[in-house]
Amino acid sequence: MAPRPSLAASVGAGRRAVRVTVSAAAGFYPAAYLLDQPVTAVYALFTPIALGVLSPLPGSGRGRAVTVLGALPAAAALAALGTALAVGTWPAVAGMLLVGFGLTFGAVCGPRPAGTAPGLQLFYILACFPPFAPQTLPQRLAGIAVGGLVLALCELAVLPDPPEPSYRGRIADVLDLAARSATALTRTGGTEPGAGGRLREAGVELRFSRLPAGARPTGAGRRDRALAQAGSATRRLVDQLAALCEMPRSAADTASYDLLRGVAAACGETARSLRRRRRTAGPELIEEMIAQFLVSRDAAPAGRTGRPHELLRRQSTVLTVAVSAVTVRTAVALAYGGRRPVHGLPREQFWYARLSTVRLFAVRLSGNLTRRSVVFQNATRTALGLSFARLVAGSLDLSHGFWVLLAVLTLGRTTAGATWSTVRAAVVGTLAGALAAGLLLVEAAGGTEVYACLLVPMMLVAFTVGPLEGPAWAQGLFTLVVSVAFAQIAPVTWRLAEMRVVDVLTGSAVGLLCGVLAWPFGARAETRRSMAALLCAAAPLVRVTADAATGRGAPGRDGDAGGPALRLTRHRLRMAESAYAQYRTEPSATASGTEPDYLAALNFGSRVLVGAHWLPRTDQVHDLPGPARRWLREVTAEVEAATVRAAGFPPGGVRVRLRPPPPLTPTAPPAVLSLLSDMEVWLEALAAELRVGAAHRPARPTAPAAAVRPS
């Protein structure tokens, strides 16, 4: 049984219903009754429905208004294309194939294209059906303009929703907490009890699954990419600070305390920059402090016993905190500073910094133009379903055939099982709505005044209850709305409700057929495959990173490890994130009722990339003693082999036990000890993610889309 909608969801649905109803009525009634322009009235009615109900736009009221205004030129172009291609069934089918694929595939570019795609498809669908009447195009465009402009005005002025929390604001809050915690670590008393838990909880709040869709920076542009990277690095920062809070303190570790003060200052300044939406002065200060820290710790006299192992691990953890702070500050500077060079930092980590917006969008689109991409699969499934539905409706000469395509568009899901469940409920709702509509049309007997009085309250109820109660209520109430609306445009009989049932049944059958034939299991198999591909790509990068840090391999052109391996791992990480985001929206239970922890696998890939970017830059020791070289070779080989095993997601998980570095002589260079400690901390973090990610756990129920770039 589906959970009851919350009070906040009900209030939000009611506000949206009022805005859509007001804008639809404001365009429909004057066009139908004052101007006697039925075509204009239809498009003025369906434009708010398309962009306000079928496309629940993300963002604040102002943001939605801007999105609506930006979508109007595309809506007009699609209506013009549909009007021209309505000359015949086959041209309309070909146009539907291209439009369906293009709009759905374009959703990969960000939440706003994804939000407007279903509604924009409706404009082509409405226009591509007979009669072929190019002379009505001005009326159609006028209806779109009126409906869109009034909807944009209503989004601004009529019961506006409270502003959604911004991602940059959340990052700023977490950075302020990190600054306070880093400062507390430098004091004599240290942090308060439970500080580590609070830091980890704050990091969890930066997951995309904790934000509404409109607040997630998932776009292809530079700002969204930079904010997503800033959020990812902030999560690592607070996790590492939490680990530092739980380590024993060392009063003699002045180098770490100095660097932590720099981290606190950098976090505070970056938080202020986020709130002001202005770029920071740059990461140069904290970078200089990192350089001083490296010199200080590597120049410390080893003494007879050398530095204690606990002190080495603490210093390595402090270094990872500082590296994350540099990443956050640089990403924020890129988000609000535009195209600018990244001096002295891993260029591969900020690869998007100097690319044009067009190039960034091209990279996103070309990266997903593969059958392994869930975005490509969804676009193909949608395009085939809509074009086949257009062919069926045109071949059978169905009256109001656009309802067939509307059923495919609204009832299709990414799995065959979910589509069947939705279709069953929708058919029941449509039958009930058609029965009620037929009785109403018979009883009203052509009384236009009755229909005019009923349309507004019906829209209010339909657009409030439908989104909350599911497809049965949505289809049933929408059947009443369209019946009452079309009864005011032209004389109708009770057979209009019968046509609606036939069209919905036809569209449901087409949607089910496509759901069964085209990737019927949704993202489940693709998520597993993409996670395995990510682990397989990241496995050799572990060894390549160790080789680059010890002089056994050639670092990349910017000092990081293995450019081609980095790019492959980064690409597979993005593909895995996309598949996982869709997977979290689907029923995820496997046959055995368990699933791997895919989020840990994503975190593993992210940690590997960070190590590949930074370890060769902070550790460059070419003359390792024999025992140290053998240890590093063995533990990296063990992690690499465990990563390959984890790619198969064995039921019992993988076992990774890394022995500590070998004790070295008191005369061993401090740089060697630092390198071994840094590698140990990094490899143990990777091993922990592998142990969690490869293990199976009880499958979770359907959940909102999960965090993209989760670590």
XYZ file of C-alpha atoms in Angstrom:
711
model
C 0.000 0.000 0.000
C 1.432 3.363 -1.006
C 2.242 5.762 1.851
C -0.096 8.647 2.382
C 1.183 11.995 1.096
C 2.576 14.326 3.713
C 0.930 17.607 4.632
C 3.722 19.549 2.913
C 3.253 17.527 -0.284
C -0.504 18.096 -0.185
C -0.099 21.833 0.326
C 2.444 22.019 -2.484
C 0.169 20.106 -4.844
C -2.704 22.406 -3.976
C -0.667 25.517 -4.681
C 0.501 24.119 -8.009
C -3.054 23.182 -8.918
C -4.264 26.724 -8.222
C -1.510 28.234 -10.374
C -2.149 25.865 -13.284
C -5.921 26.251 -13.054
C -5.788 30.051 -12.962
C -3.412 30.228 -15.923
C -5.380 27.650 -17.949
C -8.705 29.370 -17.282
C -7.264 32.827 -17.987
C -6.325 31.759 -21.500
C -9.104 29.306 -22.295
C -12.274 31.252 -21.470
C -11.478 34.511 -23.328
C -10.293 32.616 -26.417
C -13.295 30.286 -26.452
C -16.088 32.726 -25.531
C -14.914 36.262 -26.323
C -12.735 35.726 -29.389
C -14.407 32.550 -30.690
C -10.985 31.012 -31.372
C -11.302 27.321 -30.413
C -7.795 26.406 -31.594
C -6.260 29.176 -29.526
C -8.381 28.078 -26.568
C -7.153 24.478 -26.769
C -3.484 25.490 -26.832
C -3.976 28.112 -24.120
C -5.531 25.360 -21.982
C -2.913 22.673 -22.611
C 0.170 24.903 -22.316
C -0.159 25.360 -18.517
C -1.064 21.687 -18.190
C 2.017 20.675 -20.188
C 4.469 22.922 -18.348
C 2.794 22.904 -14.942
C 1.428 19.372 -14.464
C 3.013 17.076 -17.021
C 6.352 18.815 -16.377
C 6.569 19.584 -12.652
C 9.318 22.161 -13.010
C 12.016 22.296 -10.332
C 13.196 25.342 -8.472
C 11.645 28.392 -6.855
C 8.739 30.362 -8.297
C 11.097 32.768 -10.013
C 13.185 29.920 -11.361
C 10.117 28.110 -12.704
C 8.877 31.291 -14.360
C 12.236 31.713 -16.097
C 12.123 28.066 -17.183
C 8.618 28.471 -18.607
C 9.607 31.568 -20.553
C 12.718 29.844 -21.829
C 10.676 26.826 -22.958
C 8.166 28.851 -24.992
C 10.367 29.250 -28.110
C 10.982 25.499 -28.147
C 7.268 24.854 -27.652
C 6.428 27.143 -30.573
C 9.022 25.447 -32.786
C 7.686 21.996 -31.930
C 4.112 23.093 -32.614
C 5.189 24.488 -35.980
C 7.046 21.254 -36.796
C 4.059 19.145 -35.823
C 1.735 21.331 -37.873
C 3.901 20.858 -40.956
C 4.334 17.094 -40.481
C 0.621 16.489 -39.918
C 0.376 16.260 -43.705
C 0.695 12.470 -43.413
C 1.088 9.650 -40.925
C 4.628 8.650 -41.881
C 6.108 12.185 -41.739
C 4.459 12.630 -38.338
C 5.874 9.285 -37.145
C 9.388 10.222 -38.289
C 9.115 13.576 -36.554
C 7.869 11.913 -33.385
C 10.847 9.556 -33.394
C 13.326 12.442 -33.617
C 11.497 14.719 -31.192
C 10.934 11.947 -28.656
C 14.576 10.896 -28.655
C 16.021 14.392 -28.727
C 13.979 15.789 -25.855
C 14.386 12.734 -23.626
C 18.101 12.381 -24.328
C 18.601 16.103 -23.737
C 17.466 15.542 -20.155
C 21.042 14.472 -19.418
C 22.054 18.140 -19.592
C 20.436 19.048 -16.293
C 17.276 19.193 -14.183
C 15.614 21.960 -16.191
C 15.822 20.176 -19.579
C 14.718 17.007 -17.821
C 11.780 18.802 -16.239
C 10.489 20.437 -19.417
C 10.997 17.446 -21.746
C 7.600 15.708 -21.162
C 5.668 18.944 -21.523
C 7.498 20.006 -24.666
C 6.692 16.668 -26.274
C 3.011 17.438 -25.820
C 3.238 20.467 -28.125
C 4.450 18.323 -31.007
C 1.919 15.612 -30.159
C -1.000 18.054 -30.229
C 0.045 19.575 -33.535
C 1.029 16.477 -35.510
C -2.470 14.981 -35.710
C -5.024 15.663 -38.440
C -6.521 17.771 -39.712
C -3.568 19.155 -41.641
C -4.277 22.839 -41.127
C -1.192 25.025 -41.496
C -3.424 28.080 -41.628
C -4.182 27.555 -37.913
C -0.535 27.868 -36.904
C -0.853 31.546 -35.840
C -3.737 30.602 -33.552
C -1.750 27.724 -32.085
C 1.241 29.930 -31.428
C -0.978 32.586 -29.881
C -2.454 30.006 -27.511
C 1.019 28.804 -26.507
C 2.192 32.374 -25.902
C -0.851 33.302 -23.821
C -0.830 30.103 -21.779
C 2.926 30.257 -21.168
C 3.032 33.925 -20.239
C 0.114 33.643 -17.825
C 1.647 30.516 -16.251
C 4.956 32.337 -15.750
C 3.116 35.231 -14.117
C 1.196 32.842 -11.856
C 4.424 31.096 -10.820
C 5.643 34.443 -9.565
C 2.493 35.897 -8.016
C -0.093 33.205 -7.200
C 0.575 31.254 -3.999
C 4.330 31.022 -4.584
C 6.066 28.085 -2.955
C 8.614 28.788 -0.212
C 12.158 28.854 -1.579
C 13.886 25.508 -1.799
C 17.199 25.053 0.022
C 20.083 25.760 -2.302
C 22.978 23.382 -2.629
C 25.501 26.179 -2.280
C 23.828 27.203 0.987
C 24.123 23.670 2.318
C 27.776 23.492 1.330
C 28.383 26.820 3.074
C 26.737 25.575 6.283
C 28.813 22.395 6.294
C 31.989 24.371 5.618
C 31.236 26.621 8.584
C 30.899 23.508 10.745
C 34.173 22.205 9.332
C 35.892 25.518 10.114
C 34.713 25.387 13.742
C 35.787 21.765 14.088
C 39.216 22.396 12.574
C 39.711 25.322 14.939
C 38.669 23.194 17.916
C 41.218 20.546 16.960
C 44.002 23.107 17.433
C 42.946 23.971 20.970
C 44.170 22.290 24.096
C 40.835 20.751 24.965
C 40.170 19.482 21.460
C 36.704 18.976 20.022
C 33.562 18.245 21.992
C 32.322 14.655 22.419
C 30.266 13.559 19.425
C 31.920 16.040 17.059
C 32.823 13.260 14.638
C 29.234 12.073 14.424
C 27.957 15.588 13.772
C 30.471 16.055 10.987
C 29.464 12.808 9.302
C 25.764 13.653 9.597
C 26.415 17.039 8.009
C 28.192 15.336 5.130
C 25.249 13.032 4.547
C 23.009 16.078 4.104
C 24.998 16.987 0.987
C 23.866 13.868 -0.833
C 21.684 14.721 -3.773
C 18.982 12.380 -2.483
C 18.449 14.846 0.384
C 17.604 17.712 -1.974
C 14.692 18.409 -4.327
C 15.493 17.839 -7.978
C 15.746 21.529 -8.777
C 18.425 22.125 -6.152
C 20.793 19.427 -7.429
C 23.690 20.745 -9.524
C 23.530 17.990 -12.128
C 23.752 20.175 -15.227
C 26.446 19.949 -17.866
C 27.616 23.548 -17.478
C 30.678 24.723 -15.589
C 28.850 26.070 -12.553
C 26.892 22.892 -11.906
C 29.974 20.722 -12.406
C 31.995 22.906 -10.042
C 29.300 22.982 -7.356
C 28.896 19.216 -7.579
C 32.647 18.791 -7.160
C 32.646 21.261 -4.262
C 29.915 19.259 -2.549
C 31.746 15.990 -3.119
C 34.999 17.389 -1.732
C 33.164 18.913 1.240
C 31.765 15.511 2.108
C 35.255 14.041 2.044
C 36.509 16.974 4.098
C 34.064 16.452 6.961
C 34.495 12.662 6.895
C 38.261 13.102 7.213
C 37.817 15.701 9.948
C 35.548 13.263 11.777
C 38.277 10.607 11.617
C 40.787 13.175 12.864
C 38.555 14.017 15.832
C 38.717 10.366 16.902
C 42.524 10.105 16.740
C 44.804 10.641 19.733
C 46.165 14.160 20.071
C 49.847 15.068 19.984
C 50.941 18.326 21.582
C 54.236 18.221 19.698
C 52.561 18.116 16.254
C 52.751 21.863 15.637
C 52.906 21.411 11.853
C 49.483 19.780 11.827
C 47.994 22.473 14.062
C 49.286 25.223 11.781
C 47.812 23.513 8.734
C 44.479 22.966 10.489
C 44.292 26.700 11.206
C 44.778 27.301 7.508
C 42.043 24.771 6.723
C 39.664 26.552 9.105
C 40.389 29.913 7.484
C 39.957 28.468 3.983
C 36.652 26.806 4.881
C 35.285 29.991 6.431
C 36.299 32.130 3.468
C 34.859 29.634 0.985
C 31.562 29.564 2.879
C 31.348 33.350 2.692
C 32.121 33.254 -1.030
C 29.293 30.781 -1.587
C 26.815 32.976 0.223
C 27.919 36.052 -1.705
C 28.083 34.106 -4.993
C 31.487 35.572 -5.658
C 34.626 33.717 -6.494
C 37.286 33.320 -3.853
C 40.686 34.902 -4.128
C 42.067 31.457 -4.946
C 43.588 28.522 -3.087
C 47.102 29.955 -3.038
C 47.302 30.567 0.742
C 46.201 27.105 1.787
C 48.415 25.632 -0.921
C 51.402 27.482 0.495
C 50.586 26.111 3.935
C 50.412 22.586 2.504
C 53.843 23.073 0.954
C 55.208 24.319 4.300
C 53.599 21.359 6.068
C 55.251 18.898 3.684
C 58.636 20.511 4.204
C 58.173 20.612 7.974
C 57.137 17.011 8.458
C 59.727 15.635 6.057
C 62.486 17.707 7.636
C 61.687 16.589 11.177
C 64.574 14.638 12.675
C 63.772 10.954 12.878
C 65.668 10.533 16.091
C 66.437 7.135 17.483
C 62.938 5.797 17.272
C 61.556 8.069 14.563
C 58.063 9.487 14.626
C 55.434 7.256 16.233
C 53.117 5.455 13.826
C 50.087 7.189 15.345
C 51.639 10.597 14.666
C 52.400 9.643 11.065
C 48.805 8.565 10.465
C 47.488 11.734 12.068
C 49.674 13.902 9.848
C 48.588 11.992 6.754
C 44.948 12.500 7.718
C 45.532 16.220 8.260
C 47.073 16.355 4.790
C 43.989 14.735 3.244
C 41.800 17.300 5.025
C 43.866 20.145 3.580
C 43.776 18.647 0.082
C 39.973 18.451 0.276
C 39.856 22.077 1.412
C 41.932 23.095 -1.628
C 39.573 21.174 -3.897
C 36.488 22.832 -2.405
C 37.933 26.317 -2.631
C 39.118 25.844 -6.210
C 35.777 24.400 -7.328
C 33.889 27.335 -5.788
C 36.236 29.750 -7.521
C 35.484 28.029 -10.831
C 31.746 28.073 -10.158
C 31.642 31.840 -9.716
C 34.748 32.905 -11.584
C 33.994 31.488 -15.027
C 36.688 30.120 -17.290
C 40.022 30.547 -15.574
C 43.271 28.607 -15.471
C 44.091 26.284 -12.584
C 47.665 27.109 -11.627
C 49.701 24.573 -9.697
C 46.788 22.140 -9.213
C 45.935 18.827 -10.871
C 44.476 19.934 -14.179
C 42.744 16.596 -14.725
C 40.838 17.088 -11.474
C 39.458 20.385 -12.786
C 39.349 19.354 -16.444
C 36.240 21.444 -17.137
C 37.839 24.718 -15.995
C 38.866 26.080 -19.395
C 36.322 24.437 -21.682
C 33.548 26.464 -23.278
C 29.933 25.852 -22.345
C 29.221 24.362 -25.758
C 32.119 21.957 -25.345
C 30.969 20.947 -21.873
C 27.494 20.120 -23.154
C 29.020 18.216 -26.067
C 31.113 16.169 -23.639
C 28.030 15.290 -21.582
C 25.974 14.310 -24.635
C 28.704 12.331 -26.384
C 29.601 10.525 -23.174
C 26.049 9.193 -22.906
C 25.649 8.382 -26.586
C 26.117 4.679 -25.977
C 23.665 1.854 -25.495
C 25.120 1.300 -22.026
C 23.845 4.689 -20.877
C 20.515 4.577 -19.044
C 19.751 8.016 -20.500
C 20.229 6.639 -24.005
C 18.078 3.625 -23.145
C 15.277 5.801 -21.778
C 15.390 8.100 -24.807
C 15.276 5.159 -27.202
C 12.416 3.503 -25.326
C 10.405 6.728 -25.222
C 11.023 7.602 -28.871
C 10.061 4.127 -30.103
C 6.954 4.056 -27.935
C 5.715 7.465 -29.019
C 6.449 6.948 -32.707
C 4.786 3.520 -32.698
C 1.780 5.001 -30.901
C 1.582 7.732 -33.534
C 1.673 5.084 -36.254
C -1.105 3.073 -34.610
C -3.283 6.130 -34.001
C -2.804 7.335 -37.566
C -3.340 3.930 -39.135
C -6.520 3.266 -37.166
C -7.714 6.851 -37.668
C -8.531 7.207 -33.988
C -10.447 10.292 -32.964
C -8.476 12.420 -30.505
C -5.503 10.173 -31.269
C -3.149 12.402 -29.312
C -4.599 10.788 -26.194
C -2.877 7.577 -27.267
C 0.507 9.274 -27.236
C -0.304 11.096 -24.028
C -0.981 7.737 -22.378
C 2.386 6.398 -23.550
C 4.118 9.545 -22.338
C 2.552 9.617 -18.874
C 2.242 5.907 -18.085
C 5.591 4.615 -19.321
C 8.129 3.612 -16.674
C 11.709 2.406 -16.863
C 10.827 -1.203 -15.971
C 8.191 -3.484 -17.452
C 6.880 -4.389 -13.998
C 6.430 -0.776 -12.967
C 4.768 0.020 -16.313
C 2.304 -2.848 -15.871
C 1.449 -1.724 -12.345
C 0.918 1.858 -13.517
C -1.141 0.813 -16.533
C -3.449 -1.361 -14.452
C -4.233 1.511 -12.131
C -4.588 3.965 -15.006
C -7.026 1.761 -16.902
C -9.224 1.400 -13.838
C -9.152 5.152 -13.281
C -9.870 5.899 -16.938
C -12.868 3.553 -16.995
C -14.285 5.178 -13.869
C -13.623 8.668 -15.229
C -15.140 7.789 -18.597
C -18.280 6.454 -16.931
C -18.634 9.637 -14.908
C -17.909 11.795 -17.962
C -20.450 9.894 -20.061
C -23.143 10.386 -17.444
C -22.289 14.076 -17.195
C -22.453 14.586 -20.970
C -25.788 12.816 -21.144
C -27.294 14.719 -18.234
C -25.975 18.123 -19.322
C -27.299 17.509 -22.858
C -25.062 20.082 -24.508
C -25.457 22.759 -21.844
C -22.306 24.767 -22.416
C -22.931 26.856 -19.307
C -22.771 23.727 -17.159
C -19.443 22.714 -18.673
C -18.052 26.222 -18.253
C -18.970 26.246 -14.567
C -17.535 22.783 -13.913
C -14.182 23.134 -15.663
C -12.389 25.229 -13.031
C -13.354 23.150 -9.961
C -12.620 19.956 -11.884
C -9.151 21.190 -12.797
C -8.493 22.187 -9.198
C -9.439 18.742 -7.942
C -7.696 16.846 -10.744
C -4.409 18.739 -10.495
C -4.381 18.469 -6.709
C -5.494 14.880 -6.153
C -3.988 13.282 -9.270
C -0.295 13.872 -8.465
C -0.836 12.805 -4.862
C -2.962 9.688 -5.251
C -1.376 8.035 -8.276
C -2.277 7.100 -11.851
C -5.796 5.787 -11.166
C -7.004 9.091 -9.752
C -4.922 11.120 -12.198
C -6.311 9.386 -15.294
C -9.876 9.315 -14.034
C -9.989 12.976 -13.086
C -8.131 14.063 -16.211
C -10.718 12.209 -18.291
C -13.388 14.394 -16.713
C -11.340 17.551 -17.346
C -10.724 16.910 -21.044
C -14.325 15.826 -21.578
C -15.666 19.031 -20.066
C -13.107 21.160 -21.917
C -13.749 19.656 -25.361
C -17.497 19.861 -24.791
C -17.101 23.652 -24.812
C -15.112 23.657 -28.062
C -17.459 21.601 -30.219
C -20.683 19.622 -29.770
C -19.959 16.227 -28.208
C -21.871 13.186 -27.031
C -21.217 10.507 -24.464
C -19.092 8.763 -27.105
C -16.288 11.220 -26.328
C -15.733 9.329 -23.069
C -15.742 6.066 -25.034
C -13.054 7.447 -27.370
C -10.987 8.420 -24.348
C -11.130 4.834 -23.021
C -10.160 3.348 -26.388
C -7.270 5.775 -26.776
C -5.917 5.165 -23.273
C -6.187 1.404 -23.699
C -4.340 1.647 -26.998
C -1.619 3.816 -25.518
C -1.303 1.504 -22.521
C -0.864 -1.500 -24.783
C 1.821 0.281 -26.792
C 3.597 1.382 -23.618
C 3.532 -2.146 -22.209
C 4.871 -3.593 -25.447
C 7.791 -1.163 -25.480
C 8.418 -1.754 -21.790
C 8.682 -5.501 -22.359
C 10.847 -5.296 -25.484
C 13.187 -2.398 -24.648
C 15.309 -2.837 -21.511
C 12.461 -4.289 -19.427
C 14.497 -4.480 -16.215
C 15.331 -0.810 -16.093
C 18.642 0.227 -14.546
C 19.152 -2.812 -12.305
C 21.380 -4.794 -14.666
C 23.023 -1.673 -16.058
C 23.857 -0.416 -12.579
C 25.573 -3.668 -11.694
C 27.460 -3.696 -14.991
C 28.523 -0.043 -14.749
C 29.692 -0.496 -11.158
C 31.742 -3.507 -12.217
C 33.197 -1.496 -15.114
C 34.083 1.323 -12.706
C 35.897 -1.043 -10.361
C 37.744 -2.697 -13.231
C 38.876 0.702 -14.531
C 39.932 1.916 -11.079
C 41.860 -1.247 -10.137
C 45.002 -0.582 -12.221
C 44.890 3.093 -11.277
C 45.782 2.090 -7.697
C 49.070 0.577 -8.873
C 49.695 3.406 -11.349
C 49.309 5.952 -8.540
C 51.774 4.145 -6.288
C 54.250 3.880 -9.157
C 53.943 7.588 -9.942
C 54.516 8.512 -6.285
C 57.664 6.375 -6.025
C 59.180 7.106 -9.414
C 58.460 3.660 -10.850
C 56.006 5.027 -13.405
C 55.613 8.135 -15.484
C 53.151 10.632 -13.985
C 50.680 12.486 -16.158
C 51.509 15.788 -17.811
C 50.252 17.703 -14.773
C 51.958 15.533 -12.177
C 49.044 13.207 -11.413
C 48.958 9.511 -12.253
C 48.205 8.046 -15.674
C 46.128 10.444 -17.795
C 44.311 7.811 -19.913
C 43.517 5.680 -16.862
C 42.233 8.761 -15.057
C 39.953 9.755 -17.908
C 38.575 6.227 -18.289
C 37.860 5.942 -14.566
C 36.251 9.386 -14.491
C 34.015 8.529 -17.458
C 32.940 5.229 -15.936
C 32.275 6.951 -12.628
C 29.865 9.354 -14.347
C 28.099 6.507 -16.141
C 27.798 4.544 -12.910
C 26.406 7.582 -11.091
C 23.755 8.072 -13.771
C 22.702 4.421 -13.664
C 22.604 4.427 -9.862
C 20.463 7.568 -9.775
C 17.811 5.874 -11.919
C 18.181 2.591 -10.041
C 17.199 4.305 -6.804
C 13.869 5.306 -8.371
C 12.965 1.706 -9.274
C 11.967 -1.402 -7.305
C 15.420 -2.690 -6.424
C 14.858 -6.069 -4.793
C 16.698 -8.892 -6.474
C 15.638 -12.512 -6.472
C 17.529 -13.154 -3.246
C 16.281 -9.959 -1.636
C 19.769 -8.444 -1.333
C 21.830 -5.987 -3.288
C 25.431 -4.745 -3.216
C 26.152 -1.397 -1.628
C 26.591 0.513 -4.857
C 27.091 3.819 -3.079
C 30.278 2.457 -1.504
C 31.483 1.420 -4.962
C 30.945 4.992 -6.173
C 32.814 6.314 -3.154
C 35.655 3.922 -3.960
C 35.969 5.247 -7.497
C 35.980 8.827 -6.238
C 38.684 8.101 -3.639
C 40.860 6.400 -6.226
C 40.643 9.473 -8.452
C 41.510 11.844 -5.613
C 44.547 9.767 -4.694
C 45.675 9.613 -8.314
C 45.438 13.390 -8.549
C 47.232 14.291 -5.325
C 49.531 11.544 -4.051
C 52.082 11.891 -6.874
C 52.144 15.638 -6.160
C 52.592 15.461 -2.376
C 54.854 12.387 -2.239
C 57.830 11.996 -4.549
C 60.303 9.501 -3.063
C 62.328 7.574 -5.625
C 64.756 5.790 -3.302
C 62.686 3.560 -1.076
C 64.400 0.968 1.123
C 63.857 -2.610 0.020
C 61.358 -3.564 2.774
C 59.303 -0.441 2.143
C 59.242 -1.027 -1.626
C 58.185 -4.654 -1.152
C 55.430 -3.623 1.273
C 54.066 -0.992 -1.073
C 54.168 -3.382 -4.012
C 52.375 -6.092 -2.047
C 49.617 -3.937 -0.549
C 48.853 -2.163 -3.828
C 48.726 -5.537 -5.583
C 46.393 -6.800 -2.868
C 44.055 -3.812 -3.211
C 44.140 -4.065 -7.004
C 43.311 -7.793 -6.905
C 40.576 -7.221 -4.329
C 39.088 -4.516 -6.550
C 38.924 -6.920 -9.480
C 37.294 -9.543 -7.247
C 34.840 -6.958 -5.937
C 33.766 -6.191 -9.505
C 32.052 -9.578 -9.503
C 30.117 -8.679 -6.324
C 30.656 -12.072 -4.674
C 27.898 -12.957 -2.172
C 30.358 -13.135 0.709
C 32.016 -9.852 -0.188
C 35.775 -9.466 -0.386
C 38.362 -9.674 2.343
C 41.077 -7.067 2.311
C 43.579 -7.103 5.148
C 46.476 -4.734 4.751
C 49.433 -5.188 7.034
C 51.047 -2.002 8.366
C 54.255 -0.646 6.881
C 57.438 -2.401 8.002
C 59.503 -0.835 10.774
C 62.451 0.973 9.283
C 65.796 1.903 10.740
C 66.068 5.110 12.772
C 68.102 6.623 9.938
C 65.324 6.211 7.384
C 64.505 9.566 5.720
C 61.368 11.222 7.114
C 60.016 11.563 3.555
C 59.961 7.768 3.262
C 57.963 7.437 6.470
C 55.546 10.138 5.275
C 55.057 8.429 1.932
C 54.342 5.069 3.529
C 51.884 6.676 5.947
C 50.080 8.576 3.191
C 49.794 5.436 1.089
C 48.616 3.419 4.085
C 45.836 5.892 4.926
C 44.704 6.014 1.290
C 44.810 2.251 0.749
C 42.994 1.516 4.003
C 40.225 3.906 2.993
C 39.951 2.085 -0.345
C 39.917 -1.291 1.395
C 37.130 -0.150 3.708
C 35.003 0.944 0.755
C 35.654 -2.375 -0.976
C 34.599 -4.380 2.054
C 31.344 -2.424 2.282
C 30.636 -2.162 -1.441
C 31.152 -5.811 -2.356
C 29.122 -7.112 0.565
C 25.433 -7.719 0.009
C 22.740 -6.200 2.167
C 18.943 -6.261 2.305
C 17.466 -4.466 -0.674
C 15.956 -1.100 0.053
C 12.499 -0.108 -1.122
C 11.966 2.395 -3.868
C 13.527 5.713 -2.927
C 13.996 9.103 -4.495
C 16.834 9.545 -6.947
C 20.080 9.146 -5.088
C 23.133 11.263 -4.911
C 25.042 11.766 -8.051
C 28.749 12.305 -7.425
C 28.137 10.960 -3.938
C 31.563 11.122 -2.344
